[in-house]
mmCIF file of C-alpha atoms in Angstrom:
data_model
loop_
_atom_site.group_PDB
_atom_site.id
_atom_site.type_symbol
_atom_site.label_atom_id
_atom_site.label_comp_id
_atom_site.label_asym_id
_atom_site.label_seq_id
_atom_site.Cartn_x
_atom_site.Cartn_y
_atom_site.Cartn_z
ATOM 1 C CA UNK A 23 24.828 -47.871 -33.961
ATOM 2 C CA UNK A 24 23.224 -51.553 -34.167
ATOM 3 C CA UNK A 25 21.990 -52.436 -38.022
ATOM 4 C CA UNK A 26 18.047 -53.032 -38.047
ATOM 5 C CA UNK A 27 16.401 -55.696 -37.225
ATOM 6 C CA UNK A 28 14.742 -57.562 -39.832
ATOM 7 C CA UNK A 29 10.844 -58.346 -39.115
ATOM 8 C CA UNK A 30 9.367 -60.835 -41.778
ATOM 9 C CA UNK A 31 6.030 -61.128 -40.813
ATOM 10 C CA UNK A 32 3.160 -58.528 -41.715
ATOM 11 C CA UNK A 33 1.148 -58.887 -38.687
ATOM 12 C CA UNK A 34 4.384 -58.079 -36.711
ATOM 13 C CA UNK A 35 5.056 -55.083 -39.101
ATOM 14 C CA UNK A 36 1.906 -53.734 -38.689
ATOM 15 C CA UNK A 37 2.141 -53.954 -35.117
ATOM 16 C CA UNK A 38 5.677 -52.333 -34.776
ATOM 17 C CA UNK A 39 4.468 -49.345 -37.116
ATOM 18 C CA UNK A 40 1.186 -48.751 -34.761
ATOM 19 C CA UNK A 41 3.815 -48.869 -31.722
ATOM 20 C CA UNK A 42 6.170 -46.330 -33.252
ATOM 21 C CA UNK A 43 3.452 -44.238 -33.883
ATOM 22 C CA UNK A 44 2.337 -44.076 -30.687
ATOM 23 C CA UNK A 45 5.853 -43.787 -29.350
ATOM 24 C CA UNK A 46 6.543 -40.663 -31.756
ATOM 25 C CA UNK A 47 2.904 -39.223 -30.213
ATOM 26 C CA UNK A 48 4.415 -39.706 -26.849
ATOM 27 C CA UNK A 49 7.699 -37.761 -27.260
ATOM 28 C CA UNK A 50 5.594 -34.986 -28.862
ATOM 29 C CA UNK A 51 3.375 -34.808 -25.168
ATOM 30 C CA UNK A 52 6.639 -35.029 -23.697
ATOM 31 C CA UNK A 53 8.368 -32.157 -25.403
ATOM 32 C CA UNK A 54 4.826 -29.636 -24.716
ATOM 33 C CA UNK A 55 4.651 -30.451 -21.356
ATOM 34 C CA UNK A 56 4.952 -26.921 -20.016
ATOM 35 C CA UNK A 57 7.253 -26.160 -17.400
ATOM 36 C CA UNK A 58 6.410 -23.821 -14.719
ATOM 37 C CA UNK A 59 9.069 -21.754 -12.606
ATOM 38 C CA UNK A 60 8.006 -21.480 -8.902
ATOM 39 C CA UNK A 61 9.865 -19.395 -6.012
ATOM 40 C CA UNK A 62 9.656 -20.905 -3.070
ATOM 41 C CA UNK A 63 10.170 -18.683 0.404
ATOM 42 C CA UNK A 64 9.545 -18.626 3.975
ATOM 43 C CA UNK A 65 7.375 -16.616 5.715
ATOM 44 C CA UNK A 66 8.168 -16.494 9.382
ATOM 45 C CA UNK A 67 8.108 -20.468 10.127
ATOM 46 C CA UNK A 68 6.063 -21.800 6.746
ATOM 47 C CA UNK A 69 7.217 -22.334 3.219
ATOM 48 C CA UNK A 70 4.625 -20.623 0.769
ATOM 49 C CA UNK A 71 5.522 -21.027 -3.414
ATOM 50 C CA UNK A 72 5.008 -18.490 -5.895
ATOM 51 C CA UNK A 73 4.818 -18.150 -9.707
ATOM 52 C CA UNK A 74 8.311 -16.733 -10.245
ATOM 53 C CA UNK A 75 6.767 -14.678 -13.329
ATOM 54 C CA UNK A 76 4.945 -12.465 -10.689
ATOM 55 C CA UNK A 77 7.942 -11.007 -9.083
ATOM 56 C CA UNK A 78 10.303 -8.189 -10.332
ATOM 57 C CA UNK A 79 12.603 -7.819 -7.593
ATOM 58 C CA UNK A 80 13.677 -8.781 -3.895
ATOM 59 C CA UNK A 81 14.811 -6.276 -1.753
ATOM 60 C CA UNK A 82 15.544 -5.555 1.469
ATOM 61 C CA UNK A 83 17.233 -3.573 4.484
ATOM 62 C CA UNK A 84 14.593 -0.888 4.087
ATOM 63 C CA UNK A 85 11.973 0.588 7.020
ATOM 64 C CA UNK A 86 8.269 -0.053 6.557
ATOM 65 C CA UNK A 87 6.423 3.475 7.284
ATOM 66 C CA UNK A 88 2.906 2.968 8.816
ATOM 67 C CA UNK A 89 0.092 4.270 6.673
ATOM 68 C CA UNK A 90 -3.675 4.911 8.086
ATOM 69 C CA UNK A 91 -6.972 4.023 7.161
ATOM 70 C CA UNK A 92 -5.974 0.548 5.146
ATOM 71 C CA UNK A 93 -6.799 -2.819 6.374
ATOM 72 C CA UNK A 94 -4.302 -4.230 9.045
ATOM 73 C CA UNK A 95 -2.652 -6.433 6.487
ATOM 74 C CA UNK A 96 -1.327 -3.122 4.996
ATOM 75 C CA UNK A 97 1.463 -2.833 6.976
ATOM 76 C CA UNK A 98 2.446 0.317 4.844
ATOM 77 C CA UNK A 99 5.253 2.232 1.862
ATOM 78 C CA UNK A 100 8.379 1.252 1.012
ATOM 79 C CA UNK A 101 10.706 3.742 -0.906
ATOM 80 C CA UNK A 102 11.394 2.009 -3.904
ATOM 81 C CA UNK A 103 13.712 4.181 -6.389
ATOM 82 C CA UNK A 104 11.835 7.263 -4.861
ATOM 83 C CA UNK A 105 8.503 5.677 -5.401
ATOM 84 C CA UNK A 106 6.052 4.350 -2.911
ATOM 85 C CA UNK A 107 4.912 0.618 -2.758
ATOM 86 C CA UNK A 108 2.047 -0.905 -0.936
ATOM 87 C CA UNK A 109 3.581 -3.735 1.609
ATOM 88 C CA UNK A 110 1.002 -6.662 2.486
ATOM 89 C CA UNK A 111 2.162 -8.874 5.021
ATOM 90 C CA UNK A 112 0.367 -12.161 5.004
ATOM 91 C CA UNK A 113 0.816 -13.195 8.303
ATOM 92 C CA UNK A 114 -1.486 -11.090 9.528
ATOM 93 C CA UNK A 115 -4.250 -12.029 7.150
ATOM 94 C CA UNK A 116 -3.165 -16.145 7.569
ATOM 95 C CA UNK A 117 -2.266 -15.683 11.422
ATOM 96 C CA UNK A 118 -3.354 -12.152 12.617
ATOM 97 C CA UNK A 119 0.240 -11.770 13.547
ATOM 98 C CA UNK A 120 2.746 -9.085 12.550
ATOM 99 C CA UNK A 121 5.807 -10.683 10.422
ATOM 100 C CA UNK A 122 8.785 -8.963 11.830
ATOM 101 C CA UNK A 123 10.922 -9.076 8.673
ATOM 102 C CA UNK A 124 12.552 -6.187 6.127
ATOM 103 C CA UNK A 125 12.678 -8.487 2.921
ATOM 104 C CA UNK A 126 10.244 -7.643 0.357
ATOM 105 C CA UNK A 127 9.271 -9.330 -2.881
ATOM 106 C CA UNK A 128 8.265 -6.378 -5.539
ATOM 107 C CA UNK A 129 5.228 -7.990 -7.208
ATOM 108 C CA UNK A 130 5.625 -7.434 -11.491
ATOM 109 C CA UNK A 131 1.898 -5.738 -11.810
ATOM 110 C CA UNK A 132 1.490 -2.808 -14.539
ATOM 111 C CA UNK A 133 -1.134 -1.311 -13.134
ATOM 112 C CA UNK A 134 0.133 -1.116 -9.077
ATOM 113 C CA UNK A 135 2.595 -1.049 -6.977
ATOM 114 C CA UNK A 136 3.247 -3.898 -4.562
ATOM 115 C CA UNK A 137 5.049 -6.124 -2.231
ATOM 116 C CA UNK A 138 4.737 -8.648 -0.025
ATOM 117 C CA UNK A 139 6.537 -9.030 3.394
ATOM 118 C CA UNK A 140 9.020 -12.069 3.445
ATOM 119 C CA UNK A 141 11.180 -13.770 5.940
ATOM 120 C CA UNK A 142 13.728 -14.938 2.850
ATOM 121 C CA UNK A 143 13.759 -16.693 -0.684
ATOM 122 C CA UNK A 144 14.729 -20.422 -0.338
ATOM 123 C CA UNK A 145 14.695 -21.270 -3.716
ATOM 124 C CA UNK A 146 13.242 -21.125 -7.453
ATOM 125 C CA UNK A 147 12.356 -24.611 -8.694
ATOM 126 C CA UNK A 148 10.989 -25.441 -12.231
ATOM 127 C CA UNK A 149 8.157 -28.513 -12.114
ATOM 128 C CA UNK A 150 5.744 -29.589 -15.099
ATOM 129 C CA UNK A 151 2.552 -28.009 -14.925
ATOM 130 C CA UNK A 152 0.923 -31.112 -13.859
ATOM 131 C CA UNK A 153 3.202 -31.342 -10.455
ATOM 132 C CA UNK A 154 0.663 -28.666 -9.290
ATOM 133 C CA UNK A 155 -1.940 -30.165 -7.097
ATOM 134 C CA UNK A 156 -5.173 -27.868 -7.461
ATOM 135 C CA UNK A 157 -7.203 -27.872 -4.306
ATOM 136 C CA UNK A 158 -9.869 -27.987 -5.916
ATOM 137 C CA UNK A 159 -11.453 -27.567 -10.043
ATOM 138 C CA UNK A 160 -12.817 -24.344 -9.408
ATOM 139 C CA UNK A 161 -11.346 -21.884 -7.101
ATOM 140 C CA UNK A 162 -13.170 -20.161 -4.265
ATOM 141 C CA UNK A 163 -12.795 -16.175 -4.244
ATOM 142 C CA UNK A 164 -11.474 -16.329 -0.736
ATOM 143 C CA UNK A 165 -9.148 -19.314 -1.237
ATOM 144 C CA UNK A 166 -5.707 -17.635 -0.820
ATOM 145 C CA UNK A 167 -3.946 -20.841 -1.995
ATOM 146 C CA UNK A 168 -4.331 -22.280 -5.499
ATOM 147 C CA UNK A 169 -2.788 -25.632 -4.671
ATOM 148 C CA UNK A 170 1.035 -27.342 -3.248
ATOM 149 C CA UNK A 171 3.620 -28.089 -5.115
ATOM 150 C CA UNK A 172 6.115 -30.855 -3.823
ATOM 151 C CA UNK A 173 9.371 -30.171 -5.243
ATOM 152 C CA UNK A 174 10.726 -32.382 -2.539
ATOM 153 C CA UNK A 175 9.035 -35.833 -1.642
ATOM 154 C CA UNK A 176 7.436 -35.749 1.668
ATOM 155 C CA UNK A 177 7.233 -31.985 1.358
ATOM 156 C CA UNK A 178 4.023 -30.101 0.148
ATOM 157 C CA UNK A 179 4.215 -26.640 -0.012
ATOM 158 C CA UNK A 180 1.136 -24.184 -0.977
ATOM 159 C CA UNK A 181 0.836 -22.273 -4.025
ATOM 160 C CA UNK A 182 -0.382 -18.576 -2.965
ATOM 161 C CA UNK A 183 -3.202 -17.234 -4.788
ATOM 162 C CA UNK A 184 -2.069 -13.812 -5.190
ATOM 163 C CA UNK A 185 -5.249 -12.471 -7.811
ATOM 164 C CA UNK A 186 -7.478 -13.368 -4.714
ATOM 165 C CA UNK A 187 -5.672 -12.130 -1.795
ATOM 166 C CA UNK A 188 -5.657 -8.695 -4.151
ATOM 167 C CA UNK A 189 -9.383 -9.073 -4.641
ATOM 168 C CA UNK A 190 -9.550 -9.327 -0.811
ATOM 169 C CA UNK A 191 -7.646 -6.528 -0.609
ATOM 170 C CA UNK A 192 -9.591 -4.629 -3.126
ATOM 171 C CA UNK A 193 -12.989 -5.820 -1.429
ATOM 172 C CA UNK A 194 -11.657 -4.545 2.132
ATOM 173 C CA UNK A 195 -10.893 -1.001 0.851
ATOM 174 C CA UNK A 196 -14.583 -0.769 -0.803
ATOM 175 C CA UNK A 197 -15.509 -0.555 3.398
ATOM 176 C CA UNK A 198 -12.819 2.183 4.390
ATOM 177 C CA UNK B 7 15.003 19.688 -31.212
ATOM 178 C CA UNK B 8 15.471 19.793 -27.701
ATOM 179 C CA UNK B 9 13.187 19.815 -25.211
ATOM 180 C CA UNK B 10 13.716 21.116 -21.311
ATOM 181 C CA UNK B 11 10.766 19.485 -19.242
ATOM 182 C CA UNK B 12 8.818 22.277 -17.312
ATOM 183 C CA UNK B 13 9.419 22.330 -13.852
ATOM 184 C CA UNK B 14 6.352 23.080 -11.482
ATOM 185 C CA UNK B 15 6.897 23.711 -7.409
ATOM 186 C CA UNK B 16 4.610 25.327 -5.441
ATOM 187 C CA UNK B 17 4.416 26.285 -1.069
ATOM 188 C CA UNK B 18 3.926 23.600 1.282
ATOM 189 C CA UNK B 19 3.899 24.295 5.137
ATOM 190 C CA UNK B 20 6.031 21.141 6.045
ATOM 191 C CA UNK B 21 5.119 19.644 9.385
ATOM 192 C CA UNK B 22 8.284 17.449 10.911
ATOM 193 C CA UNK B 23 8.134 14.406 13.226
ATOM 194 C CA UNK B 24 10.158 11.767 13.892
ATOM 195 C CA UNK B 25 11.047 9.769 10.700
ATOM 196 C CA UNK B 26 7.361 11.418 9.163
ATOM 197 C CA UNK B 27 6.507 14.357 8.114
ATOM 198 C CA UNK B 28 3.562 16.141 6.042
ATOM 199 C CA UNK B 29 2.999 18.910 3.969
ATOM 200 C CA UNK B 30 0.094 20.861 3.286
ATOM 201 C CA UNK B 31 -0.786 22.919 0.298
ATOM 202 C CA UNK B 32 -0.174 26.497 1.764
ATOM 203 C CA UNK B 33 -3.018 27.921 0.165
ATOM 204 C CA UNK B 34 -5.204 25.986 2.364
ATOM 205 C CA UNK B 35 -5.192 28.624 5.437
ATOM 206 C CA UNK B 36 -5.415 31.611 5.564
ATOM 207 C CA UNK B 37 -2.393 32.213 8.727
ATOM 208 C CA UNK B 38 -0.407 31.304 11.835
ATOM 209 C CA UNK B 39 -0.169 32.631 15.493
ATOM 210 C CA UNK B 40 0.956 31.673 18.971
ATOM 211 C CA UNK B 41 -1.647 29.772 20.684
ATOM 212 C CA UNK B 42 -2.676 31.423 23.915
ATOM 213 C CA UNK B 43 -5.479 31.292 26.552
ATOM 214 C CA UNK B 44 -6.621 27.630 24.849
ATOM 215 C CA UNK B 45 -9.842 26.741 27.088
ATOM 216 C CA UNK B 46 -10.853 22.743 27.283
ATOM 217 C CA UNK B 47 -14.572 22.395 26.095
ATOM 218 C CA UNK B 48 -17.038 19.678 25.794
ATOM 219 C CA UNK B 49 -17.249 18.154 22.710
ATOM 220 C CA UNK B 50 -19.032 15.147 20.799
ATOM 221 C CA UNK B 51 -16.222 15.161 18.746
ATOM 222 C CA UNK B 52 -12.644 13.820 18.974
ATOM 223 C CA UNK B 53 -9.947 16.624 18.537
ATOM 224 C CA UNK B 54 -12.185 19.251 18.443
ATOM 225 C CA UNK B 55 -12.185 19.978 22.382
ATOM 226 C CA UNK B 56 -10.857 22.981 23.068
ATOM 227 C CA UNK B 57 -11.188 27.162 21.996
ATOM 228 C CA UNK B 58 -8.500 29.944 21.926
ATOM 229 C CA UNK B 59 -9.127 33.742 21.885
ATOM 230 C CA UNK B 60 -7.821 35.506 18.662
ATOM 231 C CA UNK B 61 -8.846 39.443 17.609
ATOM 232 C CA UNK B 62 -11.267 38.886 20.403
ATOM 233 C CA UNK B 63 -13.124 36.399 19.148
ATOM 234 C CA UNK B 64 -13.332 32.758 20.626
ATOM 235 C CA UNK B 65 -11.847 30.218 17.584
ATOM 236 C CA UNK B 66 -13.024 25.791 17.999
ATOM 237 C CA UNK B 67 -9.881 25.000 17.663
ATOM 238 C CA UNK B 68 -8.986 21.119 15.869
ATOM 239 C CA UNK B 69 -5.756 19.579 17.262
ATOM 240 C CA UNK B 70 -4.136 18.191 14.151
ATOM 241 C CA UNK B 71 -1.399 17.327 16.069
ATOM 242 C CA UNK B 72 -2.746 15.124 18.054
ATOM 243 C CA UNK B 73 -4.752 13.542 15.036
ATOM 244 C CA UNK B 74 -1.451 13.295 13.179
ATOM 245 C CA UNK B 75 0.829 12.019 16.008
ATOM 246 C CA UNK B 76 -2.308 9.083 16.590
ATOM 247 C CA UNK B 77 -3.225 8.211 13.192
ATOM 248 C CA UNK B 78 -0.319 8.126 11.413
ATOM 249 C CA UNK B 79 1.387 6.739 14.537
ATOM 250 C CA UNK B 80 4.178 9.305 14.719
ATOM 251 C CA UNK B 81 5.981 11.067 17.668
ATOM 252 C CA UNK B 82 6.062 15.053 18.249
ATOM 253 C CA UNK B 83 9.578 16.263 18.751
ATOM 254 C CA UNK B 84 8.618 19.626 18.876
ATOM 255 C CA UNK B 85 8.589 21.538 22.243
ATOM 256 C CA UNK B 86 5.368 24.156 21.530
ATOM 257 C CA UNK B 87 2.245 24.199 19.352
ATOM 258 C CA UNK B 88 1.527 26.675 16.688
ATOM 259 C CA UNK B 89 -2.063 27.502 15.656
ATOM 260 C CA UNK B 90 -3.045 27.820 11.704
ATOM 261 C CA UNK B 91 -6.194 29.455 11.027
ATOM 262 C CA UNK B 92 -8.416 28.443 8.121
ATOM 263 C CA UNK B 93 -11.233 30.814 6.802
ATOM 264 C CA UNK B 94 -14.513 28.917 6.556
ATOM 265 C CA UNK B 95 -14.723 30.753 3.437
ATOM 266 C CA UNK B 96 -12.135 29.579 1.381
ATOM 267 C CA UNK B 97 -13.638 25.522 1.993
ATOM 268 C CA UNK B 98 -15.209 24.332 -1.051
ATOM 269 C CA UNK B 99 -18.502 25.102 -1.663
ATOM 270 C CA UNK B 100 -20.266 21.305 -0.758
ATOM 271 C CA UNK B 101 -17.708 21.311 2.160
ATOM 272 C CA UNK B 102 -19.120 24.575 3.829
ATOM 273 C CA UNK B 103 -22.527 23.739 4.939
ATOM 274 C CA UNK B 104 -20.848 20.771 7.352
ATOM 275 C CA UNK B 105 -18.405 23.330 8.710
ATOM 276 C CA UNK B 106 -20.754 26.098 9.140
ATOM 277 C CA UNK B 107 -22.730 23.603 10.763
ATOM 278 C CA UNK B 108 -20.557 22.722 13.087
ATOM 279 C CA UNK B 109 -19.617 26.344 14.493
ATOM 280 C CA UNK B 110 -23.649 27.546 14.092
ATOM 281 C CA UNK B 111 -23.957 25.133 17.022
ATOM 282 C CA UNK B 112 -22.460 27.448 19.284
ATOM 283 C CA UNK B 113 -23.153 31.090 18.248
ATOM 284 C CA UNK B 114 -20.518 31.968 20.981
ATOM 285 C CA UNK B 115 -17.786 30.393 18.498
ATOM 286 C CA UNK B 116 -16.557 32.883 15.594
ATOM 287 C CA UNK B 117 -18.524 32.101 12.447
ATOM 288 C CA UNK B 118 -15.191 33.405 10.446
ATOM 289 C CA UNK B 119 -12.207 31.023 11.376
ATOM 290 C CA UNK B 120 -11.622 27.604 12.866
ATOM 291 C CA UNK B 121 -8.302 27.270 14.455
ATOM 292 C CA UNK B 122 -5.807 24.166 13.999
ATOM 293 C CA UNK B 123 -2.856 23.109 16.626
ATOM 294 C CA UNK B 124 0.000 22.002 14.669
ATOM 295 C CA UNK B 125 3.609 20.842 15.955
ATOM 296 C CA UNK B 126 6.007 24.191 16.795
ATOM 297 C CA UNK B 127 7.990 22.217 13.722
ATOM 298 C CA UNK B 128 6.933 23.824 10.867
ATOM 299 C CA UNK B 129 7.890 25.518 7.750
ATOM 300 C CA UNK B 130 6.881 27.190 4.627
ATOM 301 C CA UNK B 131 8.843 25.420 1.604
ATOM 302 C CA UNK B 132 8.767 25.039 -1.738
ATOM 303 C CA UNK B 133 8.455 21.596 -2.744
ATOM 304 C CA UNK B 134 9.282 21.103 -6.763
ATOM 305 C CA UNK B 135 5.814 19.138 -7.633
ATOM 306 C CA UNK B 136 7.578 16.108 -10.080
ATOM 307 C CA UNK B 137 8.969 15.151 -6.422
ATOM 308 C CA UNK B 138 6.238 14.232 -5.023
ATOM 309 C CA UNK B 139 4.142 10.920 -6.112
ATOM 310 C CA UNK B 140 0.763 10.049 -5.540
ATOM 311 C CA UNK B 141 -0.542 6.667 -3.355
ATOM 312 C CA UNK B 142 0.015 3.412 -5.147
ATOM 313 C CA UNK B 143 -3.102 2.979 -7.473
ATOM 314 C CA UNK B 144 -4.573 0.013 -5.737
ATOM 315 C CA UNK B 145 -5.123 1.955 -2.562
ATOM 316 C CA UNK B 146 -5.527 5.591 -4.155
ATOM 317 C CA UNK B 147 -8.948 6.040 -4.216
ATOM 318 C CA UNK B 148 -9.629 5.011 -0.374
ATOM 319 C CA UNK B 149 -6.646 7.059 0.786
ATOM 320 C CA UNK B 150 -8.073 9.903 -1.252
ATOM 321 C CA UNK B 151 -10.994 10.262 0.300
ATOM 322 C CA UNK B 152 -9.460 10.714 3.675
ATOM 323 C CA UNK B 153 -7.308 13.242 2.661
ATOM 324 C CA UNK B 154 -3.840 11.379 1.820
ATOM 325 C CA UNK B 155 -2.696 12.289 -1.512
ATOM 326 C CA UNK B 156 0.270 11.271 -2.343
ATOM 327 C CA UNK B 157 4.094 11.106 -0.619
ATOM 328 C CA UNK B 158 8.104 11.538 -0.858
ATOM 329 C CA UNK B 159 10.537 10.222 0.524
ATOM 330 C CA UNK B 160 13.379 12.137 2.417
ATOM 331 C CA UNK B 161 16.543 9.780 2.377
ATOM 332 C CA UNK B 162 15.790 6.172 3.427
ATOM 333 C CA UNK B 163 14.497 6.994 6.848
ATOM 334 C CA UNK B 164 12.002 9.504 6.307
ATOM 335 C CA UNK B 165 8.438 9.818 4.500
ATOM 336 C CA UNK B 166 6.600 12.903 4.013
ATOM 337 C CA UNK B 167 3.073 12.602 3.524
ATOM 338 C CA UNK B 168 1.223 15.029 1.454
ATOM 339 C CA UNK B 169 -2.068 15.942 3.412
ATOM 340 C CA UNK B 170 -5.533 17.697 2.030
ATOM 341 C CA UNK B 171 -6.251 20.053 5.408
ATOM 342 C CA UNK B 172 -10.192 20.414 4.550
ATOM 343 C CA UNK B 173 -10.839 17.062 3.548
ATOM 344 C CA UNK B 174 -8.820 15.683 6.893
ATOM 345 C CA UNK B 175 -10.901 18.026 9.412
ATOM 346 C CA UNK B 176 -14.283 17.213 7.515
ATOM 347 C CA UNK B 177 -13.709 13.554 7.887
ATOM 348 C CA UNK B 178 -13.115 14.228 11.520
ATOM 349 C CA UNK B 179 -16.172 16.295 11.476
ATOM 350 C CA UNK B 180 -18.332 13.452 10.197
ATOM 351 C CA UNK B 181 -16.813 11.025 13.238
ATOM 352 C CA UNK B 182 -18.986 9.894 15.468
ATOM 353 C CA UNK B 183 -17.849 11.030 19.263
ATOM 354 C CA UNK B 184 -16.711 7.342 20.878
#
């Protein structure tokens, strides 16, 4: 460890205890910057990121059985542990296509039961808060994305807005 | 203390297709027979085309078959059709008006039973009630109201929806013909 440095004159006293000060402020931001854990998968040929927080469980290797009288999105059950679970594919809301996939991601929600249709999981990646680039300051009700993320330079990849594509969801329903 | 949960089962006529199947509360008709002499008719409404003779009397029959193996997108292995017979009487009492309705149209139609085709594969079992669970909460309601309660699951292959028989004719009923 090097011995202190000796400072003689006031001014430059006052001047180094205003800079540590400031310094020790810094390191405080530093240490509350919150970190935020994203999962990042592919849907057919598009990487889409998630809050990690919102899923329970991937599965797969399971059928999808069709049910009637939902919007097309609802591409029907799955049997998890006996119990069935509402599958939305997004593909056909982004692209009005069918995903042809049996990989699920089992959303963590109380008060439902439901998954989304993946191609895979390529990764979980944890990035400040601040790494997330908001599309905008106040989010539309039928803005699907939140923001991107770019875990990787030269790579942006959208945040889905999950809450709203349930509103949707909730919304289409009301018509049935 | 220990405690034995109650366990609660009641009669289902189970209707099999491939990888589906559906079961309906069997307190919700009032038989079965062998459907013979079936006449085409013309009819505003979809599956609702065609009559059969029983004790004399000419039945509007409803092919639930047909709406089954359409809607629910789901193939008949069966190689006949049965015929269940629901007494107008036992629909609920906001439900009867539409259905007598429907049959006062044409006073040549008995006034006492409406007919349903079902798939040949079908059977009376008892189905133990904590088996069965109800649609996901976020579509519940909506499903509901077209007569799909609930579901289990037979092995990984298989899903047996559980079916309300008055409230899926009535919604048929209140189809437009198109």
């Amino acid at each position: 460890m090097s011995s202190p440095r000796k400072i003689e004159n006031n001014q430059e006293i006052l001047k180094r205890i205003e800079n540590s000060r400031s310094d020790s402020q810094n390191k405080d931001e530093a240490i509350t910057i919150r970190l935020e854990k994203y999962m990042i998968i592919r849907i057919k040929d598009k990487k889409y990121a998630l809050h990690a927080d919102d899923v329970r469980e991937i599965i797969g290797g399971i059928p999808i059985f069709f049910v009637p009288f939902t919007p097309s999105y609802i591409r029907g059950f799955i049997n998890r542990h006996g119990e069935p679970y509402t599958v939305i594919d997004l593909t056909v809301l982004f692209e009005r296509e069918n995903l042809d996939s049996t990989t699920y991601l089992i959303l963590k929600k109380d008060d439902d039961q439901l998954a989304i249709l993946i191609s895979d999981v390529l990764e979980i990646v944890k990035l400040p808060e601040t790494e997330l680039h908001k599309i905008s300051s106040s989010i539309n009700e039928d803005d699907y994305f939140i923001g991107s993320i770019s875990p990787q330079e030269q790579e942006e990849i959208f945040v889905l807005n999950l809450q709203n594509v349930l509103k949707k969801l909730e919304a289409d329903l009301s018509g049935v | 203390m220990e405690y034995e949960r109650a366990v609660y089962e009641q009669d289902f006529l189970l209707l099999s297709y491939s990888r589906m199947g559906f079961f309906i509360n069997r307190s919700q008709f009032s038989g079965s027979t062998s459907l013979e002499n079936v006449k085409k008719i013309k009819s505003p409404l979809p599956y609702f085309d065609s009559i059969f003779t029983y004790n004399g009397e000419k039945v509007l029959l409803f092919d639930c078959d047909a709406f089954l193996t359409a809607g629910y997108r789901c193939e008949n292995e069966g190689s006949s059709r049965l015929c269940l017979l629901m007494k107008t009487s036992d629909f609920g009492p906001s439900n009867r008006p539409a259905i007598s309705s429907l049959l006062g149209n044409n006073p040549a139609l008995s006034q006492e039973f409406l007919g349903l085709i079902i798939t040949s594969r079908a059977e009376i079992t008892k189905i133990r009630i904590d088996e069965i669970f109800l649609t996901p909460p976020g579509i519940r309601e909506p499903l509901k109201k077209r007569g799909l309660y609930g579901c289990r699951f037979s092995g990984d292959r298989e899903i047996q929806f559980y079916i309300d028989l008055e409230i899926t004719v009535l919604n048929i009923m209140k189809r437009k013909a198109g």
